[in-house]
mmCIF file of C-alpha atoms (C1' of nucleotides) in Angstrom:
data_model
loop_
_atom_site.group_PDB
_atom_site.id
_atom_site.type_symbol
_atom_site.label_atom_id
_atom_site.label_comp_id
_atom_site.label_asym_id
_atom_site.label_seq_id
_atom_site.Cartn_x
_atom_site.Cartn_y
_atom_site.Cartn_z
ATOM 1 C CA UNK A 1 52.812 87.230 128.482
ATOM 2 C CA UNK A 2 53.193 90.662 130.422
ATOM 3 C CA UNK A 3 54.029 91.180 133.856
ATOM 4 C CA UNK A 4 51.973 91.252 136.798
ATOM 5 C CA UNK A 5 52.461 95.061 137.092
ATOM 6 C CA UNK A 6 51.402 95.745 133.599
ATOM 7 C CA UNK A 7 48.198 93.465 133.549
ATOM 8 C CA UNK A 8 47.247 95.265 136.934
ATOM 9 C CA UNK A 9 47.846 98.777 135.654
ATOM 10 C CA UNK A 10 46.247 98.221 132.261
ATOM 11 C CA UNK A 11 43.086 96.639 134.124
ATOM 12 C CA UNK A 12 42.962 99.866 136.331
ATOM 13 C CA UNK A 13 43.480 102.008 133.287
ATOM 14 C CA UNK A 14 40.479 100.225 131.704
ATOM 15 C CA UNK A 15 38.304 101.384 134.456
ATOM 16 C CA UNK A 16 39.260 104.695 134.048
ATOM 17 C CA UNK A 17 39.026 104.649 130.170
ATOM 18 C CA UNK A 18 35.263 105.610 129.800
ATOM 19 C CA UNK A 19 34.035 109.370 130.788
ATOM 20 C CA UNK A 20 31.069 107.933 132.509
ATOM 21 C CA UNK A 21 33.222 106.182 135.052
ATOM 22 C CA UNK A 22 35.472 109.319 135.450
ATOM 23 C CA UNK A 23 32.479 111.509 135.900
ATOM 24 C CA UNK A 24 31.044 108.771 138.531
ATOM 25 C CA UNK A 25 34.195 109.121 140.668
ATOM 26 C CA UNK A 26 34.618 112.688 140.365
ATOM 27 C CA UNK A 27 31.272 112.810 141.705
ATOM 28 C CA UNK A 28 31.724 110.376 144.404
ATOM 29 C CA UNK A 29 34.877 111.907 145.487
ATOM 30 C CA UNK A 30 33.566 115.101 145.829
ATOM 31 C CA UNK A 31 30.664 114.179 148.277
ATOM 32 C CA UNK A 32 31.010 114.687 152.125
ATOM 33 C CA UNK A 33 29.236 111.254 152.921
ATOM 34 C CA UNK A 34 27.963 108.107 151.070
ATOM 35 C CA UNK A 35 26.464 108.181 147.870
ATOM 36 C CA UNK A 36 23.135 106.117 147.249
ATOM 37 C CA UNK A 37 21.019 107.229 144.449
ATOM 38 C CA UNK A 38 21.318 110.381 142.557
ATOM 39 C CA UNK A 39 23.742 109.364 140.052
ATOM 40 C CA UNK A 40 21.318 108.592 137.490
ATOM 41 C CA UNK A 41 20.306 111.987 137.403
ATOM 42 C CA UNK A 42 23.786 113.548 137.978
ATOM 43 C CA UNK A 43 25.487 111.528 135.044
ATOM 44 C CA UNK A 44 22.471 111.464 132.386
ATOM 45 C CA UNK A 45 22.771 107.733 131.546
ATOM 46 C CA UNK A 46 20.192 104.997 132.077
ATOM 47 C CA UNK A 47 19.987 103.272 135.343
ATOM 48 C CA UNK A 48 20.974 99.875 134.247
ATOM 49 C CA UNK A 49 23.988 101.646 132.098
ATOM 50 C CA UNK A 50 25.111 103.515 135.662
ATOM 51 C CA UNK A 51 24.622 100.057 137.460
ATOM 52 C CA UNK A 52 26.802 98.698 134.990
ATOM 53 C CA UNK A 53 29.895 101.295 134.995
ATOM 54 C CA UNK A 54 29.345 101.325 138.876
ATOM 55 C CA UNK A 55 30.124 97.453 138.697
ATOM 56 C CA UNK A 56 33.306 97.951 137.095
ATOM 57 C CA UNK A 57 34.459 100.348 139.372
ATOM 58 C CA UNK A 58 33.489 98.117 142.246
ATOM 59 C CA UNK A 59 35.509 95.128 140.703
ATOM 60 C CA UNK A 60 38.756 96.731 141.075
ATOM 61 C CA UNK A 61 37.753 97.667 144.665
ATOM 62 C CA UNK A 62 37.406 101.416 144.395
ATOM 63 C CA UNK A 63 34.166 101.508 146.347
ATOM 64 C CA UNK A 64 33.980 100.707 149.722
ATOM 65 C CA UNK A 65 30.769 100.186 152.068
ATOM 66 C CA UNK A 66 27.478 98.218 152.129
ATOM 67 C CA UNK A 67 25.841 97.595 148.985
ATOM 68 C CA UNK A 68 22.943 95.287 150.142
ATOM 69 C CA UNK A 69 19.139 96.350 150.780
ATOM 70 C CA UNK A 70 18.502 99.164 152.695
ATOM 71 C CA UNK A 71 22.083 99.652 153.738
ATOM 72 C CA UNK A 72 23.057 100.483 150.412
ATOM 73 C CA UNK A 73 25.834 103.063 151.152
ATOM 74 C CA UNK A 74 29.116 103.599 149.491
ATOM 75 C CA UNK A 75 31.801 105.838 149.032
ATOM 76 C CA UNK A 76 35.445 105.739 147.573
ATOM 77 C CA UNK A 77 37.756 103.206 149.045
ATOM 78 C CA UNK A 78 40.485 105.619 150.035
ATOM 79 C CA UNK A 79 43.202 103.020 150.477
ATOM 80 C CA UNK A 80 42.772 101.298 147.030
ATOM 81 C CA UNK A 81 42.316 104.888 145.207
ATOM 82 C CA UNK A 82 45.803 105.735 146.792
ATOM 83 C CA UNK A 83 47.260 102.310 145.637
ATOM 84 C CA UNK A 84 46.198 103.264 142.121
ATOM 85 C CA UNK A 85 47.517 106.940 142.292
ATOM 86 C CA UNK A 86 50.666 105.350 143.494
ATOM 87 C CA UNK A 87 50.780 102.711 140.880
ATOM 88 C CA UNK A 88 50.259 105.390 137.712
ATOM 89 C CA UNK A 89 52.651 107.553 139.348
ATOM 90 C CA UNK A 90 55.353 105.147 139.549
ATOM 91 C CA UNK A 91 54.514 104.040 135.729
ATOM 92 C CA UNK A 92 54.989 107.834 134.863
ATOM 93 C CA UNK A 93 57.839 108.188 136.895
ATOM 94 C CA UNK A 94 59.846 105.686 135.187
ATOM 95 C CA UNK A 95 61.150 107.787 131.986
ATOM 96 C CA UNK A 96 64.232 107.977 130.509
ATOM 97 C CA UNK A 97 65.114 111.643 129.705
ATOM 98 C CA UNK A 98 68.291 111.758 127.362
ATOM 99 C CA UNK A 99 66.656 111.064 124.161
ATOM 100 C CA UNK A 100 65.855 112.859 120.552
ATOM 101 C CA UNK B 1 27.834 115.002 127.804
ATOM 102 C CA UNK B 2 30.899 114.710 129.668
ATOM 103 C CA UNK B 3 33.388 117.463 130.578
ATOM 104 C CA UNK B 4 36.361 118.200 128.475
ATOM 105 C CA UNK B 5 38.742 117.203 131.323
ATOM 106 C CA UNK B 6 36.637 113.868 131.875
ATOM 107 C CA UNK B 7 37.004 113.227 128.197
ATOM 108 C CA UNK B 8 40.678 113.731 128.029
ATOM 109 C CA UNK B 9 41.537 111.506 130.735
ATOM 110 C CA UNK B 10 39.275 108.664 129.776
ATOM 111 C CA UNK B 11 40.904 108.785 126.368
ATOM 112 C CA UNK B 12 44.651 108.949 128.023
ATOM 113 C CA UNK B 13 43.194 105.910 130.063
ATOM 114 C CA UNK B 14 42.041 104.049 127.110
ATOM 115 C CA UNK B 15 45.336 104.234 125.817
ATOM 116 C CA UNK B 16 46.909 102.665 128.993
ATOM 117 C CA UNK B 17 44.269 100.040 129.210
ATOM 118 C CA UNK B 18 46.033 97.401 127.413
ATOM 119 C CA UNK B 19 49.209 95.663 128.999
ATOM 120 C CA UNK B 20 50.760 95.453 125.503
ATOM 121 C CA UNK B 21 50.796 99.255 125.460
ATOM 122 C CA UNK B 22 51.874 99.549 129.029
ATOM 123 C CA UNK B 23 54.821 97.049 128.044
ATOM 124 C CA UNK B 24 55.856 99.131 124.867
ATOM 125 C CA UNK B 25 55.949 102.089 126.871
ATOM 126 C CA UNK B 26 57.946 100.925 129.627
ATOM 127 C CA UNK B 27 60.357 99.426 127.490
ATOM 128 C CA UNK B 28 60.915 102.610 125.402
ATOM 129 C CA UNK B 29 60.971 104.681 128.731
ATOM 130 C CA UNK B 30 63.816 102.778 129.708
ATOM 131 C CA UNK B 31 66.038 103.064 126.423
ATOM 132 C CA UNK B 32 68.567 105.403 126.468
ATOM 133 C CA UNK B 33 67.829 106.540 122.815
ATOM 134 C CA UNK B 34 65.413 106.422 120.180
ATOM 135 C CA UNK B 35 64.099 102.902 119.411
ATOM 136 C CA UNK B 36 63.269 101.626 116.051
ATOM 137 C CA UNK B 37 62.732 97.874 115.514
ATOM 138 C CA UNK B 38 63.122 95.495 118.158
ATOM 139 C CA UNK B 39 59.733 95.776 119.844
ATOM 140 C CA UNK B 40 58.236 93.143 118.018
ATOM 141 C CA UNK B 41 60.746 90.645 119.665
ATOM 142 C CA UNK B 42 60.795 92.375 122.999
ATOM 143 C CA UNK B 43 56.801 92.256 123.326
ATOM 144 C CA UNK B 44 56.014 89.110 121.787
ATOM 145 C CA UNK B 45 53.287 89.992 119.393
ATOM 146 C CA UNK B 46 53.226 90.227 115.767
ATOM 147 C CA UNK B 47 54.360 93.252 113.753
ATOM 148 C CA UNK B 48 51.010 94.511 112.775
ATOM 149 C CA UNK B 49 49.763 94.149 116.155
ATOM 150 C CA UNK B 50 52.664 96.051 117.467
ATOM 151 C CA UNK B 51 52.104 98.587 114.754
ATOM 152 C CA UNK B 52 48.671 99.143 115.613
ATOM 153 C CA UNK B 53 49.305 99.378 119.184
ATOM 154 C CA UNK B 54 51.995 102.140 118.558
ATOM 155 C CA UNK B 55 49.693 104.125 116.506
ATOM 156 C CA UNK B 56 47.436 104.474 119.439
ATOM 157 C CA UNK B 57 50.014 105.474 121.383
ATOM 158 C CA UNK B 58 51.108 108.046 118.745
ATOM 159 C CA UNK B 59 47.768 109.487 118.860
ATOM 160 C CA UNK B 60 47.697 111.231 121.875
ATOM 161 C CA UNK B 61 50.955 112.637 121.449
ATOM 162 C CA UNK B 62 53.091 110.219 123.923
ATOM 163 C CA UNK B 63 55.793 109.847 121.136
ATOM 164 C CA UNK B 64 58.130 112.376 119.311
ATOM 165 C CA UNK B 65 60.522 111.967 116.717
ATOM 166 C CA UNK B 66 60.668 111.096 113.088
ATOM 167 C CA UNK B 67 58.432 108.329 111.761
ATOM 168 C CA UNK B 68 59.233 108.660 108.161
ATOM 169 C CA UNK B 69 61.512 106.441 105.886
ATOM 170 C CA UNK B 70 65.246 105.986 107.005
ATOM 171 C CA UNK B 71 64.874 108.691 109.629
ATOM 172 C CA UNK B 72 62.404 106.447 111.665
ATOM 173 C CA UNK B 73 63.711 106.883 115.128
ATOM 174 C CA UNK B 74 61.327 107.824 118.289
ATOM 175 C CA UNK B 75 60.875 108.171 121.943
ATOM 176 C CA UNK B 76 58.627 109.329 124.690
ATOM 177 C CA UNK B 77 57.444 112.693 124.279
ATOM 178 C CA UNK B 78 58.334 113.970 127.654
ATOM 179 C CA UNK B 79 56.098 117.104 127.885
ATOM 180 C CA UNK B 80 53.385 114.993 126.926
ATOM 181 C CA UNK B 81 53.914 112.500 129.124
ATOM 182 C CA UNK B 82 54.324 114.798 132.341
ATOM 183 C CA UNK B 83 51.144 116.437 131.285
ATOM 184 C CA UNK B 84 49.397 113.083 131.339
ATOM 185 C CA UNK B 85 50.949 112.378 134.936
ATOM 186 C CA UNK B 86 50.033 115.670 136.188
ATOM 187 C CA UNK B 87 46.220 114.916 134.471
ATOM 188 C CA UNK B 88 46.206 111.426 136.594
ATOM 189 C CA UNK B 89 47.490 112.878 139.558
ATOM 190 C CA UNK B 90 45.123 115.773 139.553
ATOM 191 C CA UNK B 91 42.345 113.027 139.429
ATOM 192 C CA UNK B 92 43.327 111.023 141.867
ATOM 193 C CA UNK B 93 44.096 113.970 144.325
ATOM 194 C CA UNK B 94 40.601 115.195 143.931
ATOM 195 C CA UNK B 95 39.094 112.834 146.993
ATOM 196 C CA UNK B 96 37.081 113.460 149.958
ATOM 197 C CA UNK B 97 38.283 111.738 153.028
ATOM 198 C CA UNK B 98 35.435 111.833 155.386
ATOM 199 C CA UNK B 99 33.128 109.168 154.676
ATOM 200 C CA UNK B 100 32.258 105.394 155.538
ATOM 201 C "C1'" DT C 1 -0.773 93.007 151.815
ATOM 202 C "C1'" DA C 2 0.037 96.267 148.137
ATOM 203 C "C1'" DT C 3 2.663 99.727 146.933
ATOM 204 C "C1'" DC C 4 6.480 102.453 145.894
ATOM 205 C "C1'" DT C 5 11.419 103.365 145.513
ATOM 206 C "C1'" DT C 6 15.747 101.867 144.155
ATOM 207 C "C1'" DT C 7 19.472 98.859 142.472
ATOM 208 C "C1'" DA C 8 20.502 94.492 139.759
ATOM 209 C "C1'" DT C 9 20.217 91.516 136.249
ATOM 210 C "C1'" DC C 10 18.764 89.740 131.520
ATOM 211 C "C1'" DG C 11 18.822 90.019 126.811
ATOM 212 C "C1'" DT C 12 20.245 92.063 122.734
ATOM 213 C "C1'" DA C 13 21.406 95.338 119.210
ATOM 214 C "C1'" DA C 14 25.214 98.429 117.932
ATOM 215 C "C1'" DT C 15 29.978 99.424 118.047
ATOM 216 C "C1'" DA C 16 34.735 98.947 119.399
ATOM 217 C "C1'" DT C 17 39.052 96.328 120.075
ATOM 218 C "C1'" DT C 18 42.260 92.874 119.379
ATOM 219 C "C1'" DG C 19 45.234 89.804 116.693
ATOM 220 C "C1'" DC C 20 47.187 88.533 112.540
ATOM 221 C "C1'" DA C 21 47.916 86.732 107.740
ATOM 222 C "C1'" DA C 22 48.520 89.092 103.686
ATOM 223 C "C1'" DT C 23 50.214 92.614 101.260
ATOM 224 C "C1'" DA C 24 52.272 97.003 100.361
ATOM 225 C "C1'" DA C 25 55.497 100.651 101.029
ATOM 226 C "C1'" DT C 26 60.042 102.727 101.977
ATOM 227 C "C1'" DA C 27 64.697 102.888 102.095
ATOM 228 C "C1'" DA C 28 69.171 100.972 102.450
ATOM 229 C "C1'" DA C 29 72.326 97.508 100.816
ATOM 230 C "C1'" DT C 30 74.264 94.508 97.563
ATOM 231 C "C1'" DA D 1 68.246 97.305 89.525
ATOM 232 C "C1'" DT D 2 67.463 93.492 92.995
ATOM 233 C "C1'" DT D 3 67.165 92.249 97.207
ATOM 234 C "C1'" DT D 4 66.709 92.730 101.978
ATOM 235 C "C1'" DA D 5 65.008 94.868 106.284
ATOM 236 C "C1'" DT D 6 61.638 97.354 108.468
ATOM 237 C "C1'" DT D 7 57.167 99.487 109.331
ATOM 238 C "C1'" DA D 8 52.410 100.535 107.256
ATOM 239 C "C1'" DT D 9 47.828 99.036 105.848
ATOM 240 C "C1'" DT D 10 44.448 96.043 104.379
ATOM 241 C "C1'" DG D 11 40.947 92.570 105.547
ATOM 242 C "C1'" DC D 12 38.813 89.780 108.143
ATOM 243 C "C1'" DA D 13 37.284 86.951 112.563
ATOM 244 C "C1'" DA D 14 36.707 86.669 117.278
ATOM 245 C "C1'" DT D 15 35.909 88.953 121.416
ATOM 246 C "C1'" DA D 16 34.411 92.847 124.521
ATOM 247 C "C1'" DT D 17 32.274 96.952 125.367
ATOM 248 C "C1'" DT D 18 28.322 99.827 125.765
ATOM 249 C "C1'" DA D 19 23.667 101.009 125.908
ATOM 250 C "C1'" DC D 20 18.976 100.647 127.384
ATOM 251 C "C1'" DG D 21 14.248 98.519 127.610
ATOM 252 C "C1'" DA D 22 12.158 94.964 130.260
ATOM 253 C "C1'" DT D 23 12.069 92.684 134.103
ATOM 254 C "C1'" DA D 24 13.507 91.140 138.620
ATOM 255 C "C1'" DA D 25 14.938 91.610 143.396
ATOM 256 C "C1'" DA D 26 14.943 93.857 147.909
ATOM 257 C "C1'" DG D 27 13.369 96.744 151.341
ATOM 258 C "C1'" DA D 28 10.489 100.557 152.790
ATOM 259 C "C1'" DT D 29 6.125 102.615 153.281
ATOM 260 C "C1'" DA D 30 1.192 102.894 153.314
#
DNA sequence: TATCTTTATCGTAATATTGCAATAATAAAT
DNA sequence: ATTTATTATTGCAATATTACGATAAAGATA
């Protein structure tokens, strides 16, 4: 019903559509290294809730690293990040100026 | 609980978090002049549904023009549009590169 | 092995979103 | 004044999201 581009952008926007996830991404993107276990304290939501939000962020590929057992250590997937930045920018750049 | 900036960005993202609203904005932004009455045919959702989506878009100030009676004629509010473009870009630009 | 720490999942209640038929409202056209 | 065209609102039903307590899982540590 909608184009692939439209669906993809909406899906990405959906992940950004909750302040907790913005805050999580803000925090991770400011860290020097991988992040592991302080999000619960930093954000102020329960651990299960943080886990759910992280999962949403993971699902669109915005995190990379290892997520298993003792090697759990992840950070922003920069390629995907830039891809989304480009997508949003492309969307916003497509505007007609001569109206109203 | 979250910062004003985080809440505002999440709120804007929420409006973009549905492909119908992306499609509506895509369409309006491609028009040469004000748009009034062809969205229902173009998008393919019922008129009440389109009206609801338009309302969401209006609420964050992305549309300008007149919305009353015979003078109904609106288009993208370019200032607000650019403001959001800037906000998203600022968010995406804030990323640490040395990790993983 | 037992315990501790950390993350994931389950179950569930509360809330929000989405879509549309029905209807109202508004103004233009006849 | 009626009809027509267009947009808004109401009233649901279906679905999705959100949050968190309880619990499980996995590995580290004693």
